Coordinates of C-alpha atoms in Angstrom, one line a residue:
M1 CA -1.1 -37.5 28.8
R2 CA -3.4 -36.8 31.7
I3 CA -6.8 -35.2 31.3
R4 CA -5.7 -32.0 33.1
S5 CA -2.8 -31.5 30.6
A6 CA -5.1 -32.1 27.6
A7 CA -7.6 -29.5 29.0
L8 CA -4.7 -27.1 29.5
L9 CA -3.4 -27.5 25.9
L10 CA -7.0 -27.0 24.6
A11 CA -7.3 -23.8 26.6
V12 CA -4.0 -22.5 25.3
S13 CA -5.1 -23.3 21.7
L14 CA -8.4 -21.4 22.1
S15 CA -6.6 -18.4 23.6
T16 CA -4.2 -18.3 20.7
A17 CA -7.0 -18.5 18.2
W18 CA -8.8 -15.7 20.0
A19 CA -5.7 -13.5 20.0
A20 CA -5.2 -14.1 16.3
H21 CA -8.8 -13.2 15.5
A22 CA -8.6 -10.0 17.6
Q23 CA -5.4 -9.0 15.8
N24 CA -6.9 -9.5 12.3
A25 CA -10.2 -7.7 13.2
P26 CA -10.5 -4.1 12.2
T27 CA -9.1 -1.9 15.0
G28 CA -11.2 1.2 14.2
P29 CA -14.0 2.6 12.0
D30 CA -13.9 2.1 8.3
A31 CA -11.4 4.5 6.9
T32 CA -12.0 4.0 3.2
P33 CA -11.1 7.4 1.7
T34 CA -13.9 9.5 0.2
G35 CA -13.6 12.1 -2.5
S36 CA -13.4 12.4 -6.3
G37 CA -11.7 9.1 -6.6
A38 CA -13.8 7.2 -4.0
A39 CA -15.5 5.1 -6.7
D40 CA -12.1 4.0 -8.0
L41 CA -10.9 3.2 -4.5
A42 CA -14.0 1.2 -3.5
G43 CA -13.2 -2.1 -5.3
P44 CA -10.1 -4.3 -4.9
P45 CA -7.0 -3.1 -6.8
A46 CA -5.9 -4.9 -10.0
Q47 CA -3.1 -7.3 -9.8
V48 CA 0.0 -6.4 -11.8
Q49 CA 1.2 -9.3 -14.0
R50 CA 4.9 -9.1 -14.8
P51 CA 5.3 -9.4 -18.6
P52 CA 7.3 -12.4 -19.6
I53 CA 10.5 -12.1 -21.5
P54 CA 9.7 -13.4 -25.0
A55 CA 11.6 -16.5 -26.1
N56 CA 11.1 -15.7 -29.8
P57 CA 11.1 -12.3 -31.7
V58 CA 7.9 -13.4 -33.3
E59 CA 6.1 -12.9 -30.0
L60 CA 6.9 -9.2 -30.2
R61 CA 5.0 -8.7 -33.4
V62 CA 1.9 -6.5 -33.2
Q63 CA -0.9 -8.9 -32.8
N64 CA -4.0 -6.7 -32.5
T65 CA -5.3 -3.5 -34.0
V66 CA -7.9 -1.5 -32.1
S67 CA -9.8 1.6 -33.1
L68 CA -10.6 3.7 -30.1
R69 CA -12.6 6.8 -29.4
L70 CA -11.2 9.2 -26.8
R71 CA -13.5 8.0 -24.0
D72 CA -12.5 4.4 -24.6
A73 CA -8.9 5.3 -24.4
I74 CA -9.4 7.1 -21.1
N75 CA -11.3 4.1 -19.6
I76 CA -8.6 1.6 -20.7
A77 CA -5.8 3.9 -19.3
L78 CA -7.5 4.2 -15.9
A79 CA -8.0 0.5 -15.7
N80 CA -4.4 -0.4 -16.7
S81 CA -2.3 2.6 -15.5
T82 CA 0.6 1.5 -13.4
Q83 CA 1.0 5.0 -11.9
L84 CA -2.6 4.9 -10.8
L85 CA -2.1 1.5 -9.3
A86 CA 1.0 2.6 -7.4
A87 CA -1.0 5.5 -6.0
R88 CA -3.8 3.1 -5.0
Y89 CA -1.3 0.9 -3.2
A90 CA 0.0 4.1 -1.4
V91 CA -3.6 4.7 -0.2
E92 CA -3.8 1.1 1.2
Q93 CA -0.4 1.6 2.8
A94 CA -1.6 4.8 4.5
L95 CA -4.8 3.0 5.6
A96 CA -2.8 0.3 7.2
G97 CA -0.7 3.0 8.9
K98 CA -3.9 4.5 10.4
F99 CA -4.9 1.1 11.7
Q100 CA -1.5 0.7 13.3
A101 CA -1.8 4.1 15.0
Q102 CA -5.3 3.2 16.3
A103 CA -3.9 0.0 17.8
G104 CA -2.3 2.2 20.5
L105 CA -5.8 2.7 22.0
Y106 CA -6.0 -1.0 22.8
P107 CA -4.1 -3.3 25.2
T108 CA -1.4 -5.7 24.0
I109 CA -1.8 -9.4 24.9
N110 CA 1.2 -11.8 24.7
L111 CA 0.9 -15.5 25.3
N112 CA 4.0 -17.6 26.0
T113 CA 3.9 -21.4 26.3
S114 CA 6.6 -24.0 26.4
Y115 CA 7.0 -27.8 26.8
T116 CA 10.2 -29.3 28.2
Y117 CA 11.1 -32.9 28.6
S118 CA 14.3 -33.5 30.7
Q119 CA 16.1 -36.5 32.1
L120 CA 19.0 -35.2 34.2
P121 CA 21.9 -37.6 35.1
Q122 CA 21.9 -36.2 38.7
N123 CA 18.3 -37.3 39.2
T124 CA 19.0 -40.7 37.7
I125 CA 21.9 -41.2 40.1
Q126 CA 19.8 -40.1 43.1
R127 CA 17.1 -42.6 42.1
V128 CA 19.6 -45.5 41.8
L129 CA 21.0 -44.7 45.2
I130 CA 17.6 -44.5 46.8
N131 CA 16.6 -47.9 45.3
Q132 CA 19.8 -49.4 46.5
S133 CA 19.4 -48.1 50.1
T134 CA 16.8 -50.7 51.2
A135 CA 18.0 -50.5 54.8
N136 CA 17.6 -46.8 54.9
T137 CA 14.1 -46.7 53.5
P138 CA 11.7 -44.2 55.2
T139 CA 9.0 -46.1 57.0
F140 CA 5.4 -45.4 57.3
N141 CA 4.0 -46.2 60.8
P142 CA 0.3 -46.8 60.6
S143 CA 0.1 -47.3 64.4
Q144 CA 0.8 -43.6 64.8
F145 CA -2.5 -42.6 63.0
Q146 CA -5.6 -42.0 65.0
Q147 CA -9.1 -41.3 63.8
T148 CA -9.9 -37.6 64.5
G149 CA -12.8 -37.0 62.2
T150 CA -11.7 -33.6 61.2
G151 CA -12.5 -34.2 57.6
S152 CA -9.0 -33.7 56.1
V153 CA -7.2 -36.5 54.3
F154 CA -4.5 -36.7 57.0
S155 CA -7.1 -36.9 59.7
S156 CA -8.9 -39.6 57.8
L157 CA -5.6 -41.5 57.8
G158 CA -5.2 -41.0 61.6
V159 CA -2.7 -38.2 61.5
T160 CA -3.1 -35.8 64.4
T161 CA -1.3 -32.7 65.5
G162 CA 2.4 -33.5 66.1
N163 CA 2.2 -37.0 64.6
A164 CA 4.8 -38.1 62.0
I165 CA 3.9 -39.1 58.5
V166 CA 7.4 -40.4 57.6
T167 CA 10.3 -41.1 60.0
A168 CA 14.0 -41.6 59.4
T169 CA 15.4 -44.9 60.6
P170 CA 18.9 -45.4 62.0
G171 CA 21.7 -45.7 59.5
S172 CA 19.9 -43.6 56.9
N173 CA 21.9 -42.7 53.8
P174 CA 22.7 -39.0 53.7
L175 CA 21.4 -38.7 50.2
S176 CA 18.2 -40.3 51.2
L177 CA 17.9 -38.0 54.2
A178 CA 18.5 -35.0 52.0
L179 CA 15.7 -36.1 49.7
T180 CA 13.4 -36.8 52.6
G181 CA 14.2 -33.7 54.6
A182 CA 17.7 -34.2 55.9
V183 CA 16.6 -35.0 59.5
P184 CA 18.3 -37.2 62.2
A185 CA 17.5 -40.8 62.6
G186 CA 14.3 -41.3 64.5
S187 CA 13.0 -37.8 63.8
A188 CA 9.9 -37.0 61.8
V189 CA 10.5 -36.1 58.2
A190 CA 7.0 -34.7 57.7
T191 CA 4.6 -33.8 60.5
V192 CA 1.4 -32.0 61.0
S193 CA 2.1 -29.0 63.3
S194 CA -0.4 -27.5 65.7
G195 CA -2.7 -25.0 64.2
Q196 CA -1.3 -25.5 60.7
V197 CA -2.7 -27.0 57.6
P198 CA -0.4 -29.5 55.7
A199 CA 1.2 -28.0 52.6
F200 CA -0.9 -30.3 50.4
N201 CA -4.4 -30.2 49.1
N202 CA -6.7 -33.2 49.7
A203 CA -5.9 -34.9 46.4
Q204 CA -2.2 -34.4 46.8
A205 CA -2.2 -35.6 50.4
Q206 CA -4.2 -38.7 49.5
A207 CA -1.8 -39.5 46.7
L208 CA 1.2 -39.0 49.1
A209 CA -0.3 -41.1 51.8
T210 CA -1.2 -43.9 49.4
A211 CA 2.4 -43.9 48.0
F212 CA 3.9 -44.2 51.4
T213 CA 1.5 -46.8 52.7
T214 CA 2.3 -49.0 49.6
A215 CA 6.1 -48.3 49.7
T216 CA 7.1 -51.8 51.0
S217 CA 10.0 -52.2 48.7
S218 CA 13.0 -50.0 47.6
S219 CA 11.6 -49.8 44.0
N220 CA 8.4 -48.2 45.3
I221 CA 10.3 -45.7 47.4
G222 CA 12.5 -44.8 44.4
S223 CA 9.4 -44.1 42.3
L224 CA 8.6 -41.2 44.6
F225 CA 11.8 -39.4 43.3
L226 CA 11.5 -38.9 39.6
S227 CA 14.6 -38.9 37.4
E228 CA 12.7 -37.3 34.4
S229 CA 10.2 -34.5 33.9
S230 CA 7.7 -33.5 31.3
V231 CA 6.8 -29.9 32.0
V232 CA 4.2 -27.7 30.3
Q233 CA 4.4 -24.0 31.5
G234 CA 3.3 -20.7 30.1
S235 CA 2.2 -17.2 30.9
I236 CA -0.1 -14.5 29.5
N237 CA 0.7 -10.8 29.7
V238 CA -1.7 -7.9 29.2
N239 CA -0.4 -4.4 29.0
W240 CA -2.5 -1.3 28.4
V241 CA -1.3 2.3 28.1
V242 CA -4.2 4.3 29.5
Y243 CA -2.5 7.7 29.3
S244 CA 0.2 8.7 26.9
S245 CA 0.3 12.5 27.2
G246 CA -1.4 12.8 23.8
Q247 CA 1.2 10.7 22.0
V248 CA -1.3 8.1 20.8
G249 CA -3.9 10.7 19.8
S250 CA -1.4 12.7 17.9
A251 CA -0.1 9.6 16.1
I252 CA -3.6 8.8 15.0
L253 CA -4.2 12.3 13.7
A254 CA -0.9 12.2 11.8
A255 CA -1.9 8.8 10.3
E256 CA -5.3 10.2 9.3
E257 CA -3.7 13.2 7.6
N258 CA -1.3 10.9 5.8
L259 CA -4.3 8.9 4.6
K260 CA -5.9 12.1 3.3
A261 CA -2.7 13.0 1.6
A262 CA -2.5 9.6 -0.1
T263 CA -6.1 9.9 -1.3
L264 CA -5.5 13.4 -2.7
N265 CA -2.4 12.2 -4.4
Y266 CA -4.4 9.3 -5.9
E267 CA -7.0 11.8 -7.3
T268 CA -4.1 14.0 -8.7
T269 CA -2.6 11.0 -10.3
R270 CA -5.9 10.0 -11.8
Q271 CA -6.4 13.4 -13.4
N272 CA -2.8 13.5 -14.6
V273 CA -3.3 10.1 -16.3
I274 CA -6.5 11.3 -18.0
N275 CA -4.8 14.5 -19.1
T276 CA -1.8 12.6 -20.4
V277 CA -3.9 10.1 -22.4
I278 CA -6.0 13.0 -23.9
G279 CA -2.8 14.8 -24.9
S280 CA -1.4 11.6 -26.4
Y281 CA -4.7 10.9 -28.2
Y282 CA -4.6 14.4 -29.7
D283 CA -1.0 13.9 -30.7
L284 CA -2.1 10.8 -32.7
Q285 CA -5.0 12.8 -34.2
T286 CA -2.5 15.5 -35.2
A287 CA -0.2 12.9 -36.8
D288 CA -3.1 11.4 -38.6
G289 CA -4.2 14.9 -39.9
N290 CA -0.6 15.7 -41.0
V291 CA -0.4 12.3 -42.8
E292 CA -3.6 13.1 -44.6
I293 CA -2.4 16.6 -45.5
G294 CA 0.9 15.3 -46.6
T295 CA -0.6 12.6 -48.8
A296 CA -2.9 15.2 -50.4
S297 CA 0.2 17.4 -50.9
V298 CA 2.1 14.6 -52.6
K299 CA -0.8 13.9 -54.9
S300 CA -1.1 17.6 -55.8
A301 CA 2.6 17.7 -56.5
Q302 CA 2.4 14.7 -58.7
A303 CA -0.4 16.2 -60.7
S304 CA 1.7 19.4 -61.1
L305 CA 4.6 17.4 -62.3
R306 CA 2.5 15.5 -64.8
D307 CA 1.1 18.8 -66.1
A308 CA 4.6 20.3 -66.4
Q309 CA 6.0 17.2 -68.2
A310 CA 3.0 17.2 -70.6
Q311 CA 3.5 20.9 -71.5
E312 CA 7.2 20.3 -72.0
R313 CA 6.5 17.4 -74.4
A314 CA 3.9 19.6 -76.2
G315 CA 6.5 22.4 -76.5
T316 CA 4.4 24.9 -74.5
G317 CA 6.4 24.4 -71.3
T318 CA 9.9 24.6 -70.1
H319 CA 12.2 22.1 -68.5
F320 CA 12.7 24.6 -65.7
A321 CA 9.0 24.2 -64.8
V322 CA 9.4 20.4 -64.7
L323 CA 12.4 20.8 -62.3
Q324 CA 10.4 23.0 -60.1
A325 CA 7.6 20.4 -60.0
Q326 CA 10.1 17.7 -59.2
V327 CA 11.5 19.6 -56.3
Q328 CA 8.0 20.4 -55.0
L329 CA 7.1 16.7 -55.2
A330 CA 10.3 15.7 -53.3
N331 CA 9.6 18.2 -50.6
S332 CA 6.1 16.9 -50.2
V333 CA 7.3 13.4 -50.0
Q334 CA 9.8 14.3 -47.3
Q335 CA 7.1 16.1 -45.2
N336 CA 4.8 13.1 -45.6
L337 CA 7.5 10.7 -44.5
N338 CA 8.1 12.8 -41.4
A339 CA 4.3 12.8 -40.7
L340 CA 4.2 9.0 -41.1
N341 CA 7.1 8.6 -38.7
Q342 CA 5.5 10.9 -36.2
R343 CA 2.3 9.0 -36.4
V344 CA 4.1 5.7 -35.6
V345 CA 5.8 7.5 -32.6
N346 CA 2.6 8.9 -31.3
E347 CA 0.7 5.7 -31.8
R348 CA 3.3 3.7 -29.8
N349 CA 3.3 6.3 -27.1
L350 CA -0.5 6.0 -26.7
A351 CA -0.2 2.2 -26.7
R352 CA 2.4 2.5 -23.9
L353 CA 0.0 4.6 -21.8
L354 CA -2.9 2.1 -22.4
N355 CA -0.6 -0.6 -21.2
Y356 CA -1.9 -3.5 -23.2
D357 CA -0.7 -7.0 -22.4
D358 CA 0.0 -7.9 -26.0
P359 CA 1.6 -5.6 -28.7
T360 CA -1.3 -3.6 -30.1
E361 CA -1.7 -1.0 -32.8
I362 CA -3.9 1.9 -31.9
K363 CA -6.1 3.9 -34.4
A364 CA -7.9 7.1 -33.4
N365 CA -11.5 6.8 -34.2
E366 CA -12.5 10.3 -33.1
P367 CA -13.2 12.9 -35.8
I368 CA -10.9 15.9 -35.7
E369 CA -13.4 18.6 -34.8
Q370 CA -14.0 21.3 -32.2
V371 CA -15.5 19.7 -29.0
G372 CA -17.3 21.5 -26.2
D373 CA -17.0 25.0 -24.9
W374 CA -16.1 26.7 -21.6
K375 CA -18.9 28.7 -20.1
L376 CA -17.2 30.3 -17.0
G377 CA -15.3 33.5 -17.1
L378 CA -11.7 34.0 -16.0
N379 CA -12.4 35.0 -12.4
E380 CA -15.0 32.3 -11.8
S381 CA -12.6 29.7 -13.3
I382 CA -9.8 30.8 -11.0
Q383 CA -12.1 30.7 -8.0
R384 CA -13.3 27.2 -8.8
A385 CA -9.7 26.0 -9.4
L386 CA -8.6 27.3 -6.0
T387 CA -11.5 25.4 -4.5
Q388 CA -11.2 22.1 -6.3
R389 CA -7.5 21.5 -7.0
T390 CA -6.3 18.6 -5.0
E391 CA -2.7 19.9 -5.1
L392 CA -3.7 22.7 -2.8
A393 CA -5.5 20.4 -0.4
Y394 CA -2.5 18.0 -0.5
Q395 CA 0.0 20.7 0.6
D396 CA -2.4 21.7 3.4
T397 CA -2.7 18.1 4.5
L398 CA 1.0 17.7 4.6
R399 CA 1.2 20.8 6.9
R400 CA -1.3 19.3 9.3
Q401 CA 0.4 16.0 9.3
A402 CA 3.7 17.6 10.2
K403 CA 2.0 19.5 13.0
A404 CA 0.6 16.2 14.4
N405 CA 4.0 14.5 14.2
E406 CA 5.5 17.5 16.0
A407 CA 3.0 16.9 18.8
V408 CA 3.9 13.2 18.9
N409 CA 7.6 14.1 19.6
Y410 CA 6.7 16.6 22.3
A411 CA 4.4 14.1 24.0
Q412 CA 7.5 11.9 24.6
Y413 CA 8.4 14.2 27.4
G414 CA 5.1 13.6 29.2
P415 CA 4.3 10.8 31.6
Q416 CA 3.1 7.4 30.3
V417 CA 0.7 5.5 32.5
S418 CA 0.0 1.8 31.8
L419 CA -1.8 -1.1 33.5
F420 CA -0.5 -4.6 33.4
A421 CA -1.6 -8.1 34.4
T422 CA 0.3 -11.4 34.2
G423 CA -0.9 -15.0 34.7
A424 CA 1.3 -18.1 34.7
F425 CA 0.9 -21.9 35.1
Y426 CA 3.2 -24.9 35.6
D427 CA 2.5 -28.6 35.2
N428 CA 4.9 -31.6 35.4
M429 CA 2.8 -34.2 33.6
L430 CA 5.0 -37.1 35.0
D431 CA 4.5 -36.0 38.6
Q432 CA 1.7 -38.1 40.2
V433 CA 1.6 -35.9 43.4
V434 CA 2.0 -32.3 42.4
G435 CA -0.8 -30.8 40.2
I436 CA -1.1 -27.7 38.1
Y437 CA 0.2 -24.6 39.8
T438 CA -1.1 -21.1 38.7
G439 CA -0.4 -17.6 39.7
Y440 CA -1.0 -14.0 38.6
S441 CA 0.1 -10.4 39.2
V442 CA -1.4 -7.1 38.5
G443 CA -0.2 -3.5 38.8
A444 CA 0.3 -0.1 37.3
Q445 CA 3.4 1.6 35.9
I446 CA 4.3 5.3 35.3
Q447 CA 7.1 6.0 32.9
W448 CA 8.4 9.5 32.5
Q449 CA 11.3 10.4 30.2
L450 CA 13.1 13.3 31.8
F451 CA 16.1 13.6 29.5
D452 CA 17.0 12.1 26.1
G453 CA 19.7 14.5 25.0
G454 CA 17.2 16.6 23.1
A455 CA 16.4 13.9 20.5
A456 CA 12.6 14.5 20.7
Y457 CA 13.0 18.2 20.4
A458 CA 15.2 17.8 17.4
N459 CA 12.7 15.5 15.7
A460 CA 9.9 18.0 16.5
A461 CA 12.0 20.8 14.9
Q462 CA 12.3 18.7 11.7
F463 CA 8.5 18.5 11.5
V464 CA 8.2 22.2 12.2
A465 CA 10.4 22.7 9.1
T466 CA 8.3 20.3 7.1
A467 CA 5.2 22.2 8.0
R468 CA 6.8 25.4 6.8
I469 CA 7.9 23.8 3.6
A470 CA 4.4 22.7 3.0
E471 CA 3.2 26.2 3.6
V472 CA 5.7 27.6 1.1
N473 CA 4.7 24.9 -1.5
Y474 CA 1.0 25.8 -0.9
R475 CA 1.8 29.4 -1.9
D476 CA 3.7 28.3 -5.0
T477 CA 0.9 25.9 -6.0
Y478 CA -1.6 28.6 -5.5
N479 CA 0.2 30.8 -8.0
T480 CA 0.7 27.9 -10.4
V481 CA -3.0 27.1 -10.4
R482 CA -3.9 30.7 -11.1
Y483 CA -1.4 30.9 -13.9
S484 CA -2.5 27.7 -15.5
V485 CA -6.1 28.9 -15.6
E486 CA -5.2 32.2 -17.0
T487 CA -3.0 30.8 -19.8
S488 CA -5.5 28.0 -20.6
I489 CA -8.4 30.5 -21.1
S490 CA -6.2 32.8 -23.1
T491 CA -5.1 29.9 -25.3
L492 CA -8.7 28.7 -25.7
E493 CA -9.9 32.1 -26.9
T494 CA -7.0 32.4 -29.3
A495 CA -7.6 28.9 -30.7
R496 CA -11.3 29.7 -31.2
Q497 CA -10.4 32.7 -33.3
Q498 CA -7.7 30.7 -35.2
I499 CA -10.2 28.1 -36.1
Q500 CA -12.4 30.6 -37.9
T501 CA -9.4 32.2 -39.6
A502 CA -8.0 28.8 -40.7
N503 CA -11.4 27.7 -42.1
D504 CA -11.5 30.9 -44.2
A505 CA -7.9 30.4 -45.3
V506 CA -8.5 26.8 -46.4
V507 CA -11.5 27.9 -48.6
S508 CA -9.4 30.7 -50.2
A509 CA -6.3 28.5 -50.7
T510 CA -8.4 25.7 -52.3
E511 CA -9.9 28.2 -54.8
A512 CA -6.5 29.8 -55.4
L513 CA -5.0 26.4 -56.3
R514 CA -7.8 25.6 -58.6
L515 CA -7.4 28.9 -60.5
A516 CA -3.6 28.6 -60.6
R517 CA -3.9 25.2 -62.2
R518 CA -6.4 26.4 -64.8
R519 CA -4.2 29.4 -65.6
F520 CA -1.2 27.1 -66.0
E521 CA -3.1 24.7 -68.2
S522 CA -4.3 27.6 -70.3
G523 CA -0.7 28.9 -70.7
V524 CA -1.5 32.1 -68.9
G525 CA 0.0 31.3 -65.5
T526 CA 3.3 29.7 -64.5
Q527 CA 4.3 26.5 -62.7
T528 CA 5.6 28.7 -59.8
D529 CA 2.0 30.0 -59.3
V530 CA 0.7 26.4 -59.0
I531 CA 3.5 25.5 -56.6
T532 CA 2.9 28.5 -54.4
A533 CA -0.8 28.0 -54.3
D534 CA -0.3 24.3 -53.5
R535 CA 2.1 25.2 -50.7
D536 CA -0.4 27.8 -49.3
L537 CA -3.2 25.3 -49.3
T538 CA -1.1 22.8 -47.4
Q539 CA -0.1 25.4 -44.8
A540 CA -3.8 26.5 -44.5
R541 CA -4.8 22.9 -43.8
V542 CA -2.0 22.5 -41.3
N543 CA -3.1 25.7 -39.6
Q544 CA -6.7 24.5 -39.5
L545 CA -5.7 21.2 -38.0
T546 CA -3.4 22.9 -35.4
A547 CA -6.2 25.4 -34.5
V548 CA -8.8 22.7 -33.9
I549 CA -6.4 20.4 -31.9
G550 CA -5.1 23.4 -30.0
Y551 CA -8.6 24.5 -29.1
N552 CA -9.4 21.0 -27.8
R553 CA -6.1 20.9 -25.9
A554 CA -6.8 24.3 -24.3
L555 CA -10.3 23.1 -23.2
V556 CA -8.7 20.1 -21.6
A557 CA -6.1 22.3 -20.0
I558 CA -8.8 24.4 -18.4
Q559 CA -10.6 21.4 -17.1
R560 CA -7.3 20.1 -15.6
A561 CA -6.5 23.5 -14.2
V562 CA -9.9 23.7 -12.5
G563 CA -9.6 20.0 -11.3
S564 CA -12.7 18.8 -13.1
L565 CA -11.3 16.1 -15.4

């Protein structure tokens, strides 16, 4: 391979590498979303590992037991939530869409290169015929050259105006004449005309003259007509849309609004995940409390049964009292079994939300007690919710995005002005005479779509409807946010009052059960009194548990309604 072709291939490689670098480089300013979830979006997203299908049922056995506080459960859920990860990927998708829209501000560059080696049978036949036509070989007449001193290669070889470089001899083969110019015998095949420059540069003319001066045999003449070629050619095209009637700008605006919508949806998903985990944790706490209450109820019923049986054996009690105690014990056991089952269900649901890699048993390590308080009034809470809720901003962003897409479609009816430039090269690496040829073209183009059957208007009308739908959804979300704040504050206030009432009821029911047992042991009271007092205590404890958990749920509901989780 000649040095010129090696240099050409090197230049093509460098151009390709530069184009790849330009394509991978950021096409605009950093568009990392900011907001409540900006800290979560700053780092790289976690990679989802597909859980393997177990080969043995033993692998599905619970392998770990963890005791978690509420904050620990929230952190684990945020780190492992598949819903949050999907929302994160949606943000990255929207960010890539913004970069794609911004690419319309820059020119496009296309590089095309090719290499072709060919050995055509027609050229081979021509070469054989030329080599066999020894009598018809073009001659080079050195006596026709004169020293003119003009400085050109032909002049240095003695070629003056009108002199022949190659002449055709009598009896020339027609094919040979066609290849050398198809001129009559004795006429010049190649001459230097007056006032004209030969159609060769200095290096090409020197090579041509040298070839003809050394062509003393048919094989040398045949070497001037190649039967094979090794061609490297290529082109580079640059196109730049400098005016798009606002289509590019509107597309960028739509992509930015789409990115904002994805970011707001991520924050909404994050708060929903936190709210769901807190609710599931409180469900587990409720189940734990019910199991504890049920266990205490079973123990109390067992004690009542033992007392009734002892009195029956002593002759101071009746068999009816024993039967009542047995029924009470059976009912307590049934309720406790339901509580145990509900605990398993709630525990597995929380484990599902935490998304552990291995089967893990969860235990709630948070005491069941009233947590926190809400300081704002109803109107202040509603005002803050309408300001901070991402759902409202999300609907407004969808409306603006639809408006931008509407403008994109209308811009299709405006003129599009672009500039273009094209450069090309050609090189036959087996040709010793002709070198690398290059060329270029530049220009401008105006494209104006005058009629498309109304397709752009129809698409714009769709986005008009989308904007109206977003406006309606905004109004509905507005009312929903207000309603959620009002109900949450009402529930919180009710739960606060219920806690105090339930605490007093537990104290009274505990004392009533103690007195009922003492009366029954003294023979003054009946077994029915004990059973009733025991049932009342169990219900009071359940009410106390429900009031505390309900208060905590209401507090979380207010925080979620306001958008401050």
